[in-house]
C-alpha positions as a LaTeX table, in Angstrom:
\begin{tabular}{lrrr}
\hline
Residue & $x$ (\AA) & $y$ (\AA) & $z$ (\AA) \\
\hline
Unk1 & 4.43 & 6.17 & 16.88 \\
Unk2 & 5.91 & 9.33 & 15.75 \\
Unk3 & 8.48 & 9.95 & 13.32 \\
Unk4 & 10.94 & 11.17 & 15.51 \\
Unk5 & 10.86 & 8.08 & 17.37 \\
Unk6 & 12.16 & 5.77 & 15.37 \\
Unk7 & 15.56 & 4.94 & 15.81 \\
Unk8 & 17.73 & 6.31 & 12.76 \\
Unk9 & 21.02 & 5.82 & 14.22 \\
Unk10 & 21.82 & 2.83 & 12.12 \\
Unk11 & 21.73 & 3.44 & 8.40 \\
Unk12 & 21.43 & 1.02 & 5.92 \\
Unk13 & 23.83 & 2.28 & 2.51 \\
Unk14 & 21.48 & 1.84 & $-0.27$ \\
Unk15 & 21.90 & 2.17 & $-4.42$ \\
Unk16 & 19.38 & 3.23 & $-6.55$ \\
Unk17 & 18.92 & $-0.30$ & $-8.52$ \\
Unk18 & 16.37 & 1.15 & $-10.92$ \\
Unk19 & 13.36 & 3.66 & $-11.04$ \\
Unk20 & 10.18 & 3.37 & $-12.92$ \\
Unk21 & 7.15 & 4.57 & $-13.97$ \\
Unk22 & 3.64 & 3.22 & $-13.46$ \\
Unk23 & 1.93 & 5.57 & $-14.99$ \\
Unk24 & 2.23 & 7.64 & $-18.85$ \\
Unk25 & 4.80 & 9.87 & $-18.69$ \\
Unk26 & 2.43 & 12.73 & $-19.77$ \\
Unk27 & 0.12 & 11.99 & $-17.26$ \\
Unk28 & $-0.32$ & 14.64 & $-14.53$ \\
Unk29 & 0.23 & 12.30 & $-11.39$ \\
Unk30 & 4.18 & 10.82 & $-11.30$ \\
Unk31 & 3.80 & 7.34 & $-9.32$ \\
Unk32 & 7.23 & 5.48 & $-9.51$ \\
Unk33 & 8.30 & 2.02 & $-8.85$ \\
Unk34 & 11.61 & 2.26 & $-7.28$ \\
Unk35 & 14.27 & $-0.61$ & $-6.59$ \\
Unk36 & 16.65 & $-0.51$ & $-4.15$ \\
Unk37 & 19.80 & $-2.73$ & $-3.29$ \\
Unk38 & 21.14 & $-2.72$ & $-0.01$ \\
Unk39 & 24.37 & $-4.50$ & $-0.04$ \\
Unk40 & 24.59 & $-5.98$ & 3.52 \\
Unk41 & 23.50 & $-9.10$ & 4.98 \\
Unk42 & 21.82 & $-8.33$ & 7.80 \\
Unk43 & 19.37 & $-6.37$ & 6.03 \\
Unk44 & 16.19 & $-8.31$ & 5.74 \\
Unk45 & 12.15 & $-7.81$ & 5.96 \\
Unk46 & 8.65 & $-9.28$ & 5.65 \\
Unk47 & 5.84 & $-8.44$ & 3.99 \\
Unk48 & 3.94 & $-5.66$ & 5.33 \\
Unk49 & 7.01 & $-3.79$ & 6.90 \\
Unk50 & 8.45 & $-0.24$ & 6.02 \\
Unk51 & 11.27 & 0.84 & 5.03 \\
Unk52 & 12.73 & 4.47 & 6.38 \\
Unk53 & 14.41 & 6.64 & 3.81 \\
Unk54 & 16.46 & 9.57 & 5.50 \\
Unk55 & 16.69 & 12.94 & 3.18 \\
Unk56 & 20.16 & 14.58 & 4.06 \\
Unk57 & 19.45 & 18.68 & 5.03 \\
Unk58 & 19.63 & 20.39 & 6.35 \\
Unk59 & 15.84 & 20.72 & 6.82 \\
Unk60 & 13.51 & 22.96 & 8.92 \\
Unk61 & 13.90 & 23.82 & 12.41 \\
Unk62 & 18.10 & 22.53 & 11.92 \\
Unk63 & 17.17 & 19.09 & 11.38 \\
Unk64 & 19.81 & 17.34 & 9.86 \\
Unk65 & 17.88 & 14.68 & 8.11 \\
Unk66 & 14.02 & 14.48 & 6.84 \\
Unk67 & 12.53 & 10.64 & 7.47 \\
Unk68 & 9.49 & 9.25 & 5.64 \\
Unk69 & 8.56 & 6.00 & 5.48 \\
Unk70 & 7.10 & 3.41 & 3.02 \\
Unk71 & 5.37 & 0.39 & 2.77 \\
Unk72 & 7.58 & $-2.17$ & 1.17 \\
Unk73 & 6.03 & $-3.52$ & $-1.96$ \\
Unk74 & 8.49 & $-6.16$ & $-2.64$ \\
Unk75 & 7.86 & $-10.46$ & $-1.18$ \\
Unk76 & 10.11 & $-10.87$ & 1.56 \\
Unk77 & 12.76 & $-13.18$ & $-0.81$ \\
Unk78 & 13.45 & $-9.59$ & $-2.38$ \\
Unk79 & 12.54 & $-8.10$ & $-5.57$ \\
Unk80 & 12.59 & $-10.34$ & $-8.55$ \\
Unk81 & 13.72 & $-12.88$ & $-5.88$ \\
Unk82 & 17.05 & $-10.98$ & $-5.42$ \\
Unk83 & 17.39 & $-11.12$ & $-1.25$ \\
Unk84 & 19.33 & $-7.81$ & $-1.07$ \\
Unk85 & 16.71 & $-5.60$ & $-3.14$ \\
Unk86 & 13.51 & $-4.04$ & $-2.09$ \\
Unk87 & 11.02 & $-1.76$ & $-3.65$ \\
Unk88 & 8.96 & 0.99 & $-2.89$ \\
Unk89 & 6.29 & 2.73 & $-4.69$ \\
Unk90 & 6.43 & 6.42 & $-4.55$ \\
Unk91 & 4.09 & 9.34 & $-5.67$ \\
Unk92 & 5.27 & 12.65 & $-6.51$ \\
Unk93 & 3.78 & 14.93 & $-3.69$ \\
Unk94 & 3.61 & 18.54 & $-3.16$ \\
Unk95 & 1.03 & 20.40 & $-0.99$ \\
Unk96 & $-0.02$ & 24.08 & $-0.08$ \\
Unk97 & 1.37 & 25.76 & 2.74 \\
Unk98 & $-0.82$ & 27.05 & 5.43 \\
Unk99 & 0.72 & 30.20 & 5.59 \\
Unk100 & 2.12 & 31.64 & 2.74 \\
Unk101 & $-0.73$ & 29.69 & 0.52 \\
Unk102 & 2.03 & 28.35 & $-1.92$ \\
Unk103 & 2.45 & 25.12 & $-3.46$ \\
Unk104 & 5.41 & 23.06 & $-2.08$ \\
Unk105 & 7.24 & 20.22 & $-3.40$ \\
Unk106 & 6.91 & 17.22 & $-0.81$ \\
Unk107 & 10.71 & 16.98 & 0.79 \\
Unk108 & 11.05 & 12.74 & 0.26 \\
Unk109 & 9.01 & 12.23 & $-2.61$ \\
Unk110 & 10.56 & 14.54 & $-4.87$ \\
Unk111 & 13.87 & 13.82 & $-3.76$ \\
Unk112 & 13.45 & 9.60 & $-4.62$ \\
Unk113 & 11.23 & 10.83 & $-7.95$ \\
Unk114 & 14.71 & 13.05 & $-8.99$ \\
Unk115 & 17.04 & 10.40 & $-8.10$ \\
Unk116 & 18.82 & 8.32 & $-10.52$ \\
Unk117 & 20.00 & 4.76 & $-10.93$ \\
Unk118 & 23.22 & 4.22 & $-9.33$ \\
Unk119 & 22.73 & 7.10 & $-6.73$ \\
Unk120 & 23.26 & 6.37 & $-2.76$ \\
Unk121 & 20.77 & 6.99 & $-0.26$ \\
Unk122 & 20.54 & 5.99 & 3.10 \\
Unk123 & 17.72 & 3.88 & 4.27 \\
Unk124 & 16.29 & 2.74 & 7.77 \\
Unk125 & 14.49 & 0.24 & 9.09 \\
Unk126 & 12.77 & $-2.19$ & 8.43 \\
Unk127 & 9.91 & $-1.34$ & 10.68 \\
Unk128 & 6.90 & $-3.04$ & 12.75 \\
Unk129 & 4.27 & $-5.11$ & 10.54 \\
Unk130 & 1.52 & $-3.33$ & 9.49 \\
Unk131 & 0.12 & $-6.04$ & 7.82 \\
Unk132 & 0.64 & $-10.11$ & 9.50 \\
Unk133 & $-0.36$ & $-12.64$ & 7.04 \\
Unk134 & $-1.98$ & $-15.68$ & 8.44 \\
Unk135 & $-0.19$ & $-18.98$ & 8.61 \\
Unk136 & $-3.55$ & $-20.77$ & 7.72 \\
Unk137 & $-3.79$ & $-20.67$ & 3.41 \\
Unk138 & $-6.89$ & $-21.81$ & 3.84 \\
Unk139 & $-7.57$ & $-17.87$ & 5.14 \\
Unk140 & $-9.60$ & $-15.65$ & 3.06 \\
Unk141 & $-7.89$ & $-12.17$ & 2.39 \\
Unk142 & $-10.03$ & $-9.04$ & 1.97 \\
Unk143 & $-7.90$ & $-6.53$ & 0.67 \\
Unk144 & $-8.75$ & $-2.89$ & 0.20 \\
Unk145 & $-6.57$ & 0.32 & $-0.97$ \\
Unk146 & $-6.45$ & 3.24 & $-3.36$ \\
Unk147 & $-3.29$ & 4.68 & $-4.42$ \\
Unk148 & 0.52 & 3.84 & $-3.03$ \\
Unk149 & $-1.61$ & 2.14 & $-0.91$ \\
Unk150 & $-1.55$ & $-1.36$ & $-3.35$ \\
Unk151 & 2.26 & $-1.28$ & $-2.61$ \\
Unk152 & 1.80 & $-3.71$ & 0.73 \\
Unk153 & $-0.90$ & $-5.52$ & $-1.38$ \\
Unk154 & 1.39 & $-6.19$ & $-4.56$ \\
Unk155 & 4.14 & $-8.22$ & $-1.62$ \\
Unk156 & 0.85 & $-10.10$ & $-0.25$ \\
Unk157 & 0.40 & $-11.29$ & $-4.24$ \\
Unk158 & 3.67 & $-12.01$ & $-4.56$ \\
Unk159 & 4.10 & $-13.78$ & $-1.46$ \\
Unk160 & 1.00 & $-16.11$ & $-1.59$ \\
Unk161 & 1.40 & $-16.90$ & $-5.39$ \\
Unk162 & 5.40 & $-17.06$ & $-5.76$ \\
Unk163 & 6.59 & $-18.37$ & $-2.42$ \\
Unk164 & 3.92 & $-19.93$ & $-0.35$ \\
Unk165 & 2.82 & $-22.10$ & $-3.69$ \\
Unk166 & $-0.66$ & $-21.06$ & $-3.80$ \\
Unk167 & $-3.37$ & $-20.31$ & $-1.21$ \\
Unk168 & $-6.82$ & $-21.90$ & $-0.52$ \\
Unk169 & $-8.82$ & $-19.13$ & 0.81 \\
Unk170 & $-10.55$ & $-16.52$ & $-1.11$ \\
Unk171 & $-8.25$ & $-13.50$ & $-2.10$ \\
Unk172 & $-9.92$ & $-10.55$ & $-3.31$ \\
Unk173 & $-8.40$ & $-7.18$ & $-3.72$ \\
Unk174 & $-10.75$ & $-3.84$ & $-4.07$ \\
Unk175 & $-8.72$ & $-0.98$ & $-5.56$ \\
Unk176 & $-9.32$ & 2.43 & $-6.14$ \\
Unk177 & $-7.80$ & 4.83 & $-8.64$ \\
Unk178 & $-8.70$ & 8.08 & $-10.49$ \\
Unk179 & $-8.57$ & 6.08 & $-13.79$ \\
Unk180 & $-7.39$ & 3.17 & $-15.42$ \\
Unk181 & $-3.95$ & 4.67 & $-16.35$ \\
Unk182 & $-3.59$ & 4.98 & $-12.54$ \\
Unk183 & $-4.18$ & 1.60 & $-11.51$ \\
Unk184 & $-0.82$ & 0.72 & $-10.05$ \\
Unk185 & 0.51 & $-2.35$ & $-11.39$ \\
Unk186 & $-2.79$ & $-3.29$ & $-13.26$ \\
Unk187 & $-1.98$ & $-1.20$ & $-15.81$ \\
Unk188 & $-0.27$ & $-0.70$ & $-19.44$ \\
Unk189 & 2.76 & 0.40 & $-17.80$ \\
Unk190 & 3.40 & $-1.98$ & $-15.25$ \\
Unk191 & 1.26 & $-5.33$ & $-14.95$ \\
Unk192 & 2.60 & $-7.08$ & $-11.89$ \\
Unk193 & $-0.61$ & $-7.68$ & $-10.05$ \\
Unk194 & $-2.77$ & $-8.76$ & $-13.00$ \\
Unk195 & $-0.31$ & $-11.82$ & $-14.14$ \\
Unk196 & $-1.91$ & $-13.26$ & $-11.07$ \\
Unk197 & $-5.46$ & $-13.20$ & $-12.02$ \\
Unk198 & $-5.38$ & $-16.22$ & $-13.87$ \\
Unk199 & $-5.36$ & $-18.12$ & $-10.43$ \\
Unk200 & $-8.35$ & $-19.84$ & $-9.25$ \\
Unk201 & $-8.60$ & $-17.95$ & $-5.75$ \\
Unk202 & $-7.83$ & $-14.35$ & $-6.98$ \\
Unk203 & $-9.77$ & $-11.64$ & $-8.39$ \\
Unk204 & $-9.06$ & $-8.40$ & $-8.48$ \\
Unk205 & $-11.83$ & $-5.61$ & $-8.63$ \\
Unk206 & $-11.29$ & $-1.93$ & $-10.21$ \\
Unk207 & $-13.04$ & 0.94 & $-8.63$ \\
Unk208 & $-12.48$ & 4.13 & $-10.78$ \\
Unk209 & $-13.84$ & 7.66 & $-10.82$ \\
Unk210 & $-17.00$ & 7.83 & $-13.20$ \\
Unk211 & $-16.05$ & 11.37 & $-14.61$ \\
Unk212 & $-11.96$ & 11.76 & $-13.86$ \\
Unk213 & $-12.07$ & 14.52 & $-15.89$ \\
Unk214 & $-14.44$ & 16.45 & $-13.46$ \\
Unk215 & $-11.95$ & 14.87 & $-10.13$ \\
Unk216 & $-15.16$ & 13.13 & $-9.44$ \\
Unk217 & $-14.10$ & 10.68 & $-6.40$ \\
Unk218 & $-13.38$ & 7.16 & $-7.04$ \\
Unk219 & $-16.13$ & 5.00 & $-6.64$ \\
Unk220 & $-14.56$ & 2.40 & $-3.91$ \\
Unk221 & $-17.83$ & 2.14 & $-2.37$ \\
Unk222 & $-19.66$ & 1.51 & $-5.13$ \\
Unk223 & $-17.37$ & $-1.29$ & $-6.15$ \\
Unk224 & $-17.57$ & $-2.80$ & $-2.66$ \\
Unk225 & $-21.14$ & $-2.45$ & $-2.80$ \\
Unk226 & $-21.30$ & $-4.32$ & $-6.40$ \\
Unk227 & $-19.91$ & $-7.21$ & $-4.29$ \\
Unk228 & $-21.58$ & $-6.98$ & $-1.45$ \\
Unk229 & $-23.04$ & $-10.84$ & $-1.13$ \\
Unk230 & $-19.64$ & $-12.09$ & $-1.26$ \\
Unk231 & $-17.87$ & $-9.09$ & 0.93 \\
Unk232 & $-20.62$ & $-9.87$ & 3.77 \\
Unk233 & $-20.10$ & $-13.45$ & 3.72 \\
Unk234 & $-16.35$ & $-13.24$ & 4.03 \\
Unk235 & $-16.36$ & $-10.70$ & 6.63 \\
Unk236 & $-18.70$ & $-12.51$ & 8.92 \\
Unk237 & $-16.38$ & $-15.84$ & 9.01 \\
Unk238 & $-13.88$ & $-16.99$ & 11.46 \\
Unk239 & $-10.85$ & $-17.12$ & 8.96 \\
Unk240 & $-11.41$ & $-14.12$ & 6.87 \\
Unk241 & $-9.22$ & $-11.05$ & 7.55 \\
Unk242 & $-9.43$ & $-7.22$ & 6.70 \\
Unk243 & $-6.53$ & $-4.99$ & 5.39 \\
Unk244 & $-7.34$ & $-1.76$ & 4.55 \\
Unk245 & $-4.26$ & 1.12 & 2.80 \\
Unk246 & $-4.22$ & 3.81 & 1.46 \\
Unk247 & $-6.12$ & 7.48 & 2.51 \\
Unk248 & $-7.46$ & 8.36 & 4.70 \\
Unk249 & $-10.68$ & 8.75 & 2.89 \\
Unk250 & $-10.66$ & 4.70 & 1.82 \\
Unk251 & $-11.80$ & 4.20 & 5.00 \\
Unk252 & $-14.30$ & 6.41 & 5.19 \\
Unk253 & $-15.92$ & 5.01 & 1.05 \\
Unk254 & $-15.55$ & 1.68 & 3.12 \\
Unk255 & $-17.31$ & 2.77 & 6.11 \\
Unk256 & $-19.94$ & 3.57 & 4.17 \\
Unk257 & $-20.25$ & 0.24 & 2.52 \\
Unk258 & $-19.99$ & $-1.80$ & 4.98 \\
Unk259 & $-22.85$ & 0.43 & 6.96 \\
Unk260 & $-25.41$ & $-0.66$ & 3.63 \\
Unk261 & $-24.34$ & $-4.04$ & 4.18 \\
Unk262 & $-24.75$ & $-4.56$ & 7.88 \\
Unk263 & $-27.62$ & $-2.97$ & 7.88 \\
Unk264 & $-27.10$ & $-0.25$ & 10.06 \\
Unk265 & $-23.92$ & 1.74 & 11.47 \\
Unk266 & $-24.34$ & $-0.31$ & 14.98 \\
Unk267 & $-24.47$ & $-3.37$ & 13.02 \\
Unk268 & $-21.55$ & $-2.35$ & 11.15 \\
Unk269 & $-19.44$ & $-0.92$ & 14.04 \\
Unk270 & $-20.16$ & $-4.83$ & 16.13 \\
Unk271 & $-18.59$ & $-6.42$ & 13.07 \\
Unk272 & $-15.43$ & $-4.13$ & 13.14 \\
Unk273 & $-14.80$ & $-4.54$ & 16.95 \\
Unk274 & $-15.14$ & $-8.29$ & 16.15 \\
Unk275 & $-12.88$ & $-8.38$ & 13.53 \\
Unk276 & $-10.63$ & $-5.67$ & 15.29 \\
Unk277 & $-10.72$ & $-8.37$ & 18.64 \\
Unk278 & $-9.74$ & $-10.98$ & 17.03 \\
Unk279 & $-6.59$ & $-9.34$ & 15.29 \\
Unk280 & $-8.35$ & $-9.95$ & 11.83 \\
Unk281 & $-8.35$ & $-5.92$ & 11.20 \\
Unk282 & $-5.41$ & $-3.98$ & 10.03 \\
Unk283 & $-5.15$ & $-0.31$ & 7.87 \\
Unk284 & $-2.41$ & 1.60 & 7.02 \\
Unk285 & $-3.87$ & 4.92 & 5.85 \\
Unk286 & $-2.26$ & 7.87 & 5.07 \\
\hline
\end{tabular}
């Protein structure tokens, strides 16, 4: 679905609740952790829904709004259990321009990066579901991102260990990041995720660049491939399911994995329609 097919004609009013950052404020890369409160009642969402958040222009081309959308990273009884409050996680962008070869500052990210608590924004949404969550706790969960891309994965942790009571299945969560500073809430700055290790069915696994310094690539596929007994055996039963976020080069790390455990890419590629059949396959990459 394209972007200019969502329905925007129904704003939600939204106030900047408050706006923080996950990584060292001298670091180079700006990732934020941003609450906001919508005050209305009928505003409500699930895990692995987005929210839209509508720029005001006017923009390119006469457009009188800019909409980008993102993964809410928030359980669905609201941030900090607060119904009316979700939260995003947001990376300052910017990217070269085809033509005139300049750098340019990403229209929505910069715009919820500058914005300060108390300020109004309009918001959208919330939109489709990514990412279902079985019914069954006794599900394993394979979960695999890099980047902004933990934001639907920090809700799943949330949900499982702070509403559903628990969960019986496996729950393992690969993620990717240049270094450690960058590890999304598994970090100094922000710990959310890793209060949750201490549970018998989760374990988190860190896949980080071996030289950051020389923007060496993260190693996800080396991290999967560290695991690879346990990945294999969770992939090939009934009750396990995939979620893969993040970019789009996760998926590609992964494919690569999963190839060297499989066997072969035939081998591998008969798994994924399996698991893709049997609605046990989702990504979100970006």
């Amino acid at each position: 679905m394209k972007l200019n097919e969502y329905d925007v004609t129904e704003p939600y009013h939204a106030i900047i609740k408050s706006t923080t950052l996950l990584t060292p404020a001298d670091h180079p890369t700006e990732v934020r952790h941003i609450v906001l409160d919508i005050p209305d009642p009928t505003f409500n969402f699930t895990e692995g829904q987005s929210v839209g958040v509508l720029i005001p222009g006017p923009h390119k081309f006469g457009n009188p709004h800019h909409l980008r959308l993102y993964t809410v990273a928030s359980a669905s009884n609201g941030e900090s259990g607060n119904p009316s409050e979700v939260s995003i996680c947001v990376r300052r962008c910017s990217y070269i321009d085809d033509v005139s070869g300049e750098e340019v500052e990403g229209v929505a990210s910069n715009f919820l990066c500058d914005a300060s608590v108390g300020d109004k924004i309009e918001i959208t949404g919330p939109y489709g579901r990514h990412f279902t969550m079985p019914q069954d706790k006794s599900s394993n969960l394979l979960m695999i991102g890099t980047g902004t891309g933990i934001a639907p994965f920090r809700a799943f942790v949330k949900h499982i260990y702070e509403e559903s009571g628990g969960w019986e299945g496996k729950v393992r969560l690969f993620y990717g990041a240049q270094t450690g500073m960058e590890m999304l809430y598994m970090n100094d700055s922000s710990d959310d995720i890793s209060q949750y290790l201490d549970k018998e069915t989760f374990t988190a696994i860190q896949a980080l660049s071996p030289r950051p310094h020389f923007n060496d690539p993260i190693d996800l596929q080396g991290a999967l491939e560290s695991h690879e007994s346990e990945i294999w055996e969770m992939v090939n039963k009934p009750n396990t399911y995939v979620y893969v976020a993040g970019q789009e080069s996760t998926k590609e790390h992964l494919d690569k994995a999963m190839t060297t455990m499989a066997g072969s890419e035939e081998a591998w590629h008969e798994t994924l329609q399996k698991l893709e059949n049997e609605d046990r396959w989702s990504e979100l990459l970006y």
